[in-house]
């Protein structure tokens, strides 16, 4: 199995180097738009055919280095193929905020704290800084791949793709952990009698503060209020990302404490907000909650720790009794946050019951895959 991650490297260019980077980004964007028009007008979707039709022109017209010109053709071809699969091939692709893509050992190299980047002004040597969370990816057998040059408010960054091969997981798991995601308890994890609850009250109060602050600024409607709204949106996004990182780390540590070869079972919540009915006053909390991000964080942190992750169908997990298997809507009281089976009388917290059912479904899927 191959793990792939994206790390962020902050470049520290001089003003002259920053100007060269900006010109490279703009030339790359213009080349993408030019090749996109050729692909649309001539209905070319193959990268090799597009390369033959546009390579020499974009090299001479925009001054792109050879490898970057090749990448432009591949990017446009991949974009139109994606648009075709989405049923949107009747409009030309536009690259308003395109980012140049550099290929490892061709367009860029990272060596001794210096990034060697190919630009319109030739090869630039730009010092860089790596934040502590990303430093481990610069060693321990990780292989570098493509990198995107990104300009943000506070400077220039390289978003570098790194990969590493790890052994596949064995099927002889000694612990199965069911993980239920919710709003009152952000995560409820259980393995037998071992249980972990992570409450969501503090997070909800913090987000409520941002809701009130945004409402106040929206009523003002001034320029400064609009700038402040953008800043608050970014701050709330960073807050939720940090919370989800902490929760994912706690879930992985809980799984490691249960056995040497644990399995984490999660619900596949793709599209769940579109199929679940909820009250109008809960619309903001439900529709803006970062379930997908938390799931992704748990998965990638578990994979790095050598822990297998399984996804199961969430249908009925909150209404099924973990003791007798009876499924009925009346089993769960959302108002009291209680689960009480109408058949056998089993009683516990509703989120805990759901996490135990998730673990049982994971075991059932595991047995079916082993017997197939």
Tab-separated table of C-alpha atoms in Angstrom:
chain	number	residue	atom	x	y	z
A	1	UNK	CA	0.000	0.000	0.000
A	2	UNK	CA	1.240	3.485	-0.811
A	3	UNK	CA	0.644	6.489	1.424
A	4	UNK	CA	0.488	9.908	-0.226
A	5	UNK	CA	0.617	13.197	1.646
A	6	UNK	CA	0.928	16.875	0.740
A	7	UNK	CA	3.327	18.995	2.769
A	8	UNK	CA	3.588	22.774	2.782
A	9	UNK	CA	6.980	24.441	2.420
A	10	UNK	CA	7.280	28.193	2.903
A	11	UNK	CA	9.616	29.897	0.459
A	12	UNK	CA	11.624	32.955	1.504
A	13	UNK	CA	12.402	34.733	-1.786
A	14	UNK	CA	14.019	38.108	-2.256
A	15	UNK	CA	11.861	40.831	-3.905
A	16	UNK	CA	13.525	40.076	-7.259
A	17	UNK	CA	12.860	36.335	-6.869
A	18	UNK	CA	9.251	36.998	-5.816
A	19	UNK	CA	8.779	39.072	-8.983
A	20	UNK	CA	10.155	36.205	-11.094
A	21	UNK	CA	7.782	33.762	-9.393
A	22	UNK	CA	4.817	36.063	-10.072
A	23	UNK	CA	5.739	36.343	-13.769
A	24	UNK	CA	6.076	32.555	-13.984
A	25	UNK	CA	2.634	32.042	-12.421
A	26	UNK	CA	1.021	34.497	-14.851
A	27	UNK	CA	2.781	33.017	-17.907
A	28	UNK	CA	1.696	29.546	-16.823
A	29	UNK	CA	-1.920	30.721	-16.450
A	30	UNK	CA	-1.937	32.343	-19.882
A	31	UNK	CA	-0.430	29.203	-21.435
A	32	UNK	CA	-3.120	27.063	-19.814
A	33	UNK	CA	-5.861	29.294	-21.236
A	34	UNK	CA	-4.244	29.232	-24.682
A	35	UNK	CA	-3.938	25.443	-24.746
A	36	UNK	CA	-7.478	25.168	-23.364
A	37	UNK	CA	-8.823	27.142	-26.340
A	38	UNK	CA	-6.967	24.831	-28.751
A	39	UNK	CA	-8.317	21.736	-26.976
A	40	UNK	CA	-11.867	23.081	-27.029
A	41	UNK	CA	-11.917	24.371	-30.612
A	42	UNK	CA	-10.205	21.307	-32.106
A	43	UNK	CA	-11.829	18.862	-29.635
A	44	UNK	CA	-8.469	17.424	-28.611
A	45	UNK	CA	-8.596	15.418	-25.401
A	46	UNK	CA	-5.417	13.369	-25.694
A	47	UNK	CA	-2.337	14.772	-23.933
A	48	UNK	CA	0.077	13.611	-26.648
A	49	UNK	CA	-2.003	15.134	-29.465
A	50	UNK	CA	-2.359	18.347	-27.482
A	51	UNK	CA	1.395	18.419	-26.920
A	52	UNK	CA	2.001	18.171	-30.673
A	53	UNK	CA	-0.498	20.938	-31.386
A	54	UNK	CA	0.594	23.479	-28.783
A	55	UNK	CA	4.059	22.734	-27.338
A	56	UNK	CA	6.222	24.838	-29.662
A	57	UNK	CA	3.793	27.762	-29.601
A	58	UNK	CA	3.582	28.085	-25.829
A	59	UNK	CA	7.359	27.698	-25.583
A	60	UNK	CA	7.947	30.628	-27.936
A	61	UNK	CA	4.904	32.736	-27.035
A	62	UNK	CA	5.081	32.541	-23.237
A	63	UNK	CA	8.708	31.542	-22.675
A	64	UNK	CA	7.872	28.557	-20.481
A	65	UNK	CA	10.643	26.049	-19.720
A	66	UNK	CA	10.283	22.755	-21.581
A	67	UNK	CA	9.097	20.628	-18.658
A	68	UNK	CA	6.551	23.248	-17.578
A	69	UNK	CA	5.198	23.426	-21.144
A	70	UNK	CA	4.755	19.637	-21.135
A	71	UNK	CA	2.950	19.839	-17.791
A	72	UNK	CA	0.592	22.515	-19.168
A	73	UNK	CA	-0.509	20.195	-21.981
A	74	UNK	CA	-1.058	17.287	-19.590
A	75	UNK	CA	-2.996	19.484	-17.166
A	76	UNK	CA	-5.367	20.762	-19.849
A	77	UNK	CA	-5.955	17.259	-21.240
A	78	UNK	CA	-6.721	15.910	-17.744
A	79	UNK	CA	-9.080	18.828	-17.063
A	80	UNK	CA	-11.130	18.170	-20.211
A	81	UNK	CA	-11.295	14.450	-19.495
A	82	UNK	CA	-12.630	15.255	-16.036
A	83	UNK	CA	-15.166	17.675	-17.508
A	84	UNK	CA	-16.297	15.003	-19.970
A	85	UNK	CA	-16.869	12.472	-17.203
A	86	UNK	CA	-18.916	15.118	-15.365
A	87	UNK	CA	-20.981	15.859	-18.462
A	88	UNK	CA	-19.659	19.401	-18.806
A	89	UNK	CA	-17.599	19.311	-21.992
A	90	UNK	CA	-19.661	21.918	-23.903
A	91	UNK	CA	-17.881	24.877	-22.274
A	92	UNK	CA	-14.174	25.788	-22.480
A	93	UNK	CA	-12.108	25.327	-19.353
A	94	UNK	CA	-10.826	28.533	-17.750
A	95	UNK	CA	-7.800	28.706	-15.485
A	96	UNK	CA	-8.321	31.845	-13.409
A	97	UNK	CA	-6.256	30.808	-10.392
A	98	UNK	CA	-3.999	28.165	-11.888
A	99	UNK	CA	-0.877	27.111	-10.006
A	100	UNK	CA	2.319	26.046	-11.811
A	101	UNK	CA	3.169	22.383	-11.275
A	102	UNK	CA	6.831	21.434	-10.885
A	103	UNK	CA	8.238	17.937	-11.369
A	104	UNK	CA	10.772	16.577	-8.869
A	105	UNK	CA	14.365	16.468	-10.152
A	106	UNK	CA	13.279	18.307	-13.316
A	107	UNK	CA	11.639	21.582	-12.328
A	108	UNK	CA	12.589	21.634	-8.672
A	109	UNK	CA	14.903	20.152	-6.049
A	110	UNK	CA	15.057	20.661	-2.281
A	111	UNK	CA	18.606	20.548	-0.981
A	112	UNK	CA	20.155	21.771	2.297
A	113	UNK	CA	17.367	24.217	3.058
A	114	UNK	CA	17.333	25.687	-0.446
A	115	UNK	CA	14.667	25.146	-3.141
A	116	UNK	CA	15.992	25.092	-6.701
A	117	UNK	CA	13.072	26.195	-8.915
A	118	UNK	CA	12.870	26.602	-12.693
A	119	UNK	CA	11.229	29.917	-13.657
A	120	UNK	CA	11.111	32.292	-16.624
A	121	UNK	CA	14.324	33.844	-15.245
A	122	UNK	CA	16.122	30.516	-15.111
A	123	UNK	CA	16.934	28.385	-12.095
A	124	UNK	CA	16.347	30.219	-8.813
A	125	UNK	CA	17.820	29.209	-5.471
A	126	UNK	CA	15.326	30.198	-2.785
A	127	UNK	CA	15.706	29.447	0.942
A	128	UNK	CA	12.737	27.661	2.474
A	129	UNK	CA	11.340	26.827	5.888
A	130	UNK	CA	9.424	23.723	6.918
A	131	UNK	CA	7.060	23.829	9.890
A	132	UNK	CA	7.619	21.137	12.586
A	133	UNK	CA	4.584	18.951	11.662
A	134	UNK	CA	5.987	18.463	8.137
A	135	UNK	CA	9.649	17.880	8.932
A	136	UNK	CA	9.289	14.133	9.372
A	137	UNK	CA	8.216	13.838	5.729
A	138	UNK	CA	11.625	15.067	4.586
A	139	UNK	CA	13.148	11.792	5.778
A	140	UNK	CA	12.070	8.276	6.823
A	141	UNK	CA	11.873	7.001	3.244
A	142	UNK	CA	9.325	9.426	1.815
A	143	UNK	CA	9.632	10.017	-1.959
A	144	UNK	CA	9.015	13.439	-3.475
A	145	UNK	CA	6.562	13.932	-6.325
A	146	UNK	CA	5.014	16.933	-8.063
A	147	UNK	CA	4.796	20.319	-6.343
A	148	UNK	CA	2.469	23.288	-6.797
A	149	UNK	CA	3.652	26.883	-6.470
A	150	UNK	CA	1.059	28.748	-4.402
A	151	UNK	CA	0.867	32.449	-3.603
A	152	UNK	CA	-0.962	33.411	-0.419
A	153	UNK	CA	-1.463	36.598	1.503
A	154	UNK	CA	1.662	36.145	3.569
A	155	UNK	CA	4.055	34.789	0.986
A	156	UNK	CA	4.973	31.987	-1.393
A	157	UNK	CA	4.591	28.269	-0.720
A	158	UNK	CA	5.356	24.952	-2.348
A	159	UNK	CA	2.729	22.253	-1.836
A	160	UNK	CA	4.788	19.107	-2.299
A	161	UNK	CA	3.359	15.621	-2.796
A	162	UNK	CA	5.276	12.884	-0.965
A	163	UNK	CA	4.645	9.142	-0.962
A	164	UNK	CA	5.829	6.068	0.899
A	165	UNK	CA	5.177	2.340	0.506
A	166	UNK	CA	4.021	0.483	3.615
A	167	UNK	CA	3.038	-3.199	4.085
A	168	UNK	CA	-0.608	-4.104	3.550
A	169	UNK	CA	-2.689	-4.784	6.652
A	170	UNK	CA	-3.208	-8.380	7.748
A	171	UNK	CA	-6.749	-9.663	8.355
A	172	UNK	CA	-6.114	-11.094	11.835
A	173	UNK	CA	-7.273	-8.078	13.857
A	174	UNK	CA	-7.293	-8.402	17.640
A	175	UNK	CA	-9.500	-5.359	18.298
A	176	UNK	CA	-12.355	-3.709	16.369
A	177	UNK	CA	-13.181	-0.112	17.237
A	178	UNK	CA	-16.505	1.372	16.175
A	179	UNK	CA	-16.504	5.157	15.752
A	180	UNK	CA	-19.728	7.176	15.662
A	181	UNK	CA	-19.676	10.868	14.689
A	182	UNK	CA	-22.225	13.304	15.983
A	183	UNK	CA	-22.935	16.828	17.209
A	184	UNK	CA	-23.432	16.411	20.977
A	185	UNK	CA	-20.506	14.003	21.133
A	186	UNK	CA	-18.197	14.738	18.222
A	187	UNK	CA	-16.872	11.195	18.416
A	188	UNK	CA	-17.938	8.137	20.372
A	189	UNK	CA	-15.487	5.235	20.076
A	190	UNK	CA	-15.996	1.824	21.647
A	191	UNK	CA	-14.240	-1.525	21.764
A	192	UNK	CA	-15.989	-3.969	24.055
A	193	UNK	CA	-16.280	-2.298	27.465
A	194	UNK	CA	-13.730	0.401	26.598
A	195	UNK	CA	-15.393	3.669	25.582
A	196	UNK	CA	-14.190	7.155	24.620
A	197	UNK	CA	-16.490	10.193	24.400
A	198	UNK	CA	-15.376	13.543	22.948
A	199	UNK	CA	-17.889	16.223	23.789
A	200	UNK	CA	-18.847	18.913	21.296
A	201	UNK	CA	-20.184	21.599	23.631
A	202	UNK	CA	-17.050	23.768	23.630
A	203	UNK	CA	-16.757	23.565	19.861
A	204	UNK	CA	-20.410	24.483	19.381
A	205	UNK	CA	-20.089	27.481	21.701
A	206	UNK	CA	-17.035	28.730	19.815
A	207	UNK	CA	-18.808	28.408	16.482
A	208	UNK	CA	-21.876	30.137	17.938
A	209	UNK	CA	-19.597	33.066	18.809
A	210	UNK	CA	-18.509	33.249	15.156
A	211	UNK	CA	-22.144	33.068	13.986
A	212	UNK	CA	-23.099	36.053	16.144
A	213	UNK	CA	-20.002	37.976	15.089
A	214	UNK	CA	-20.742	37.376	11.396
A	215	UNK	CA	-24.369	38.451	11.818
A	216	UNK	CA	-23.249	41.686	13.456
A	217	UNK	CA	-20.755	42.456	10.668
A	218	UNK	CA	-23.241	41.570	7.927
A	219	UNK	CA	-25.679	44.118	9.334
A	220	UNK	CA	-23.012	46.830	9.046
A	221	UNK	CA	-22.172	46.047	5.414
A	222	UNK	CA	-19.135	48.352	5.272
A	223	UNK	CA	-15.902	47.566	3.434
A	224	UNK	CA	-14.003	47.000	6.628
A	225	UNK	CA	-16.820	44.735	7.870
A	226	UNK	CA	-16.562	42.636	4.704
A	227	UNK	CA	-12.796	42.320	5.112
A	228	UNK	CA	-13.374	41.305	8.710
A	229	UNK	CA	-15.920	38.692	7.603
A	230	UNK	CA	-13.328	37.042	5.369
A	231	UNK	CA	-10.795	37.015	8.200
A	232	UNK	CA	-13.337	35.476	10.591
A	233	UNK	CA	-14.209	32.785	8.035
A	234	UNK	CA	-10.537	31.832	7.732
A	235	UNK	CA	-10.129	31.829	11.508
A	236	UNK	CA	-13.135	29.550	12.027
A	237	UNK	CA	-11.869	27.209	9.329
A	238	UNK	CA	-8.468	26.990	11.044
A	239	UNK	CA	-10.188	26.362	14.378
A	240	UNK	CA	-12.244	23.457	13.023
A	241	UNK	CA	-9.230	21.973	11.243
A	242	UNK	CA	-7.258	22.043	14.499
A	243	UNK	CA	-10.154	20.452	16.406
A	244	UNK	CA	-10.479	17.679	13.836
A	245	UNK	CA	-6.731	17.005	13.989
A	246	UNK	CA	-6.945	16.631	17.771
A	247	UNK	CA	-9.989	14.341	17.558
A	248	UNK	CA	-8.391	12.146	14.881
A	249	UNK	CA	-5.234	11.836	16.964
A	250	UNK	CA	-7.282	10.841	20.022
A	251	UNK	CA	-9.158	8.159	18.031
A	252	UNK	CA	-5.894	6.663	16.758
A	253	UNK	CA	-4.381	6.637	20.274
A	254	UNK	CA	-7.546	4.962	21.611
A	255	UNK	CA	-7.289	2.296	18.899
A	256	UNK	CA	-3.598	1.659	19.656
A	257	UNK	CA	-4.461	1.095	23.322
A	258	UNK	CA	-6.960	-1.672	22.453
A	259	UNK	CA	-4.579	-4.107	20.746
A	260	UNK	CA	-1.543	-4.723	18.581
A	261	UNK	CA	-3.564	-5.078	15.350
A	262	UNK	CA	-6.663	-2.872	15.704
A	263	UNK	CA	-9.268	-2.102	13.061
A	264	UNK	CA	-11.135	1.226	13.040
A	265	UNK	CA	-14.649	1.064	11.587
A	266	UNK	CA	-16.239	4.312	10.365
A	267	UNK	CA	-19.549	5.174	8.728
A	268	UNK	CA	-19.494	6.216	5.089
A	269	UNK	CA	-21.252	9.566	5.504
A	270	UNK	CA	-20.958	10.644	1.866
A	271	UNK	CA	-24.128	12.560	1.026
A	272	UNK	CA	-25.621	11.968	4.483
A	273	UNK	CA	-26.788	15.584	4.791
A	274	UNK	CA	-28.843	15.141	1.627
A	275	UNK	CA	-30.696	12.068	2.886
A	276	UNK	CA	-31.314	12.942	6.548
A	277	UNK	CA	-34.144	15.185	7.704
A	278	UNK	CA	-33.371	17.734	10.424
A	279	UNK	CA	-34.938	20.830	11.917
A	280	UNK	CA	-34.570	24.198	10.215
A	281	UNK	CA	-32.788	25.706	13.222
A	282	UNK	CA	-30.182	22.933	13.021
A	283	UNK	CA	-29.480	23.537	9.341
A	284	UNK	CA	-26.332	25.616	9.860
A	285	UNK	CA	-24.772	23.214	12.360
A	286	UNK	CA	-25.560	20.160	10.294
A	287	UNK	CA	-24.663	21.430	6.830
A	288	UNK	CA	-21.446	23.190	7.875
A	289	UNK	CA	-20.031	20.442	10.104
A	290	UNK	CA	-16.761	19.062	8.729
A	291	UNK	CA	-17.610	15.326	8.886
A	292	UNK	CA	-15.671	14.573	5.712
A	293	UNK	CA	-12.547	16.340	6.926
A	294	UNK	CA	-12.607	14.487	10.250
A	295	UNK	CA	-13.049	11.167	8.444
A	296	UNK	CA	-10.091	11.939	6.171
A	297	UNK	CA	-7.924	12.916	9.148
A	298	UNK	CA	-8.755	9.715	11.045
A	299	UNK	CA	-8.003	7.615	7.970
A	300	UNK	CA	-4.647	9.130	7.108
A	301	UNK	CA	-3.422	9.256	10.727
A	302	UNK	CA	-4.480	5.618	11.186
A	303	UNK	CA	-2.704	4.558	7.989
A	304	UNK	CA	0.510	6.208	9.133
A	305	UNK	CA	0.237	4.355	12.450
A	306	UNK	CA	-0.266	1.035	10.635
A	307	UNK	CA	-3.931	0.762	11.623
A	308	UNK	CA	-6.503	-0.493	9.130
A	309	UNK	CA	-9.683	1.528	8.478
A	310	UNK	CA	-13.003	0.176	7.179
A	311	UNK	CA	-16.117	2.028	6.032
A	312	UNK	CA	-19.628	0.615	6.449
A	313	UNK	CA	-23.116	1.640	5.352
A	314	UNK	CA	-24.562	3.945	8.067
A	315	UNK	CA	-28.169	2.855	7.447
A	316	UNK	CA	-29.815	1.901	10.726
A	317	UNK	CA	-26.742	2.159	12.947
A	318	UNK	CA	-28.455	4.601	15.336
A	319	UNK	CA	-31.670	2.557	15.569
A	320	UNK	CA	-30.313	-1.000	15.828
A	321	UNK	CA	-29.888	-2.718	19.170
A	322	UNK	CA	-26.271	-3.877	19.694
A	323	UNK	CA	-27.511	-6.707	21.938
A	324	UNK	CA	-30.369	-8.359	20.016
A	325	UNK	CA	-30.135	-6.688	16.591
A	326	UNK	CA	-33.689	-5.342	16.619
A	327	UNK	CA	-33.987	-2.227	14.435
A	328	UNK	CA	-36.748	0.278	15.075
A	329	UNK	CA	-36.938	4.080	14.946
A	330	UNK	CA	-38.558	4.185	18.401
A	331	UNK	CA	-35.496	2.528	19.931
A	332	UNK	CA	-33.718	5.884	19.997
A	333	UNK	CA	-34.839	9.013	21.822
A	334	UNK	CA	-33.037	11.981	20.281
A	335	UNK	CA	-34.476	14.325	22.884
A	336	UNK	CA	-33.095	12.378	25.867
A	337	UNK	CA	-30.021	11.076	23.944
A	338	UNK	CA	-30.959	7.594	25.071
A	339	UNK	CA	-31.211	4.213	23.392
A	340	UNK	CA	-33.762	1.716	24.731
A	341	UNK	CA	-34.539	-1.408	22.734
A	342	UNK	CA	-38.280	-2.055	22.398
A	343	UNK	CA	-37.662	-5.803	22.114
A	344	UNK	CA	-35.054	-6.766	24.711
A	345	UNK	CA	-34.968	-3.642	26.896
A	346	UNK	CA	-31.255	-2.959	26.392
A	347	UNK	CA	-30.504	0.606	27.477
A	348	UNK	CA	-27.516	2.949	27.068
A	349	UNK	CA	-26.409	6.243	25.562
A	350	UNK	CA	-27.629	6.493	21.950
A	351	UNK	CA	-24.202	7.396	20.531
A	352	UNK	CA	-22.568	4.536	22.420
A	353	UNK	CA	-25.144	2.100	21.029
A	354	UNK	CA	-24.431	3.373	17.506
A	355	UNK	CA	-20.659	2.938	17.903
A	356	UNK	CA	-21.140	-0.666	19.079
A	357	UNK	CA	-23.397	-1.430	16.122
A	358	UNK	CA	-20.775	0.102	13.791
A	359	UNK	CA	-18.126	-2.219	15.265
A	360	UNK	CA	-20.462	-5.214	14.823
A	361	UNK	CA	-21.121	-4.289	11.190
A	362	UNK	CA	-17.391	-4.013	10.617
A	363	UNK	CA	-16.849	-7.507	12.039
A	364	UNK	CA	-19.645	-8.849	9.835
A	365	UNK	CA	-18.099	-7.302	6.703
A	366	UNK	CA	-14.719	-8.701	7.716
A	367	UNK	CA	-16.108	-12.243	8.070
A	368	UNK	CA	-17.882	-11.988	4.719
A	369	UNK	CA	-14.696	-10.858	2.964
A	370	UNK	CA	-12.688	-13.676	4.580
A	371	UNK	CA	-15.222	-16.345	3.622
A	372	UNK	CA	-15.567	-15.108	0.023
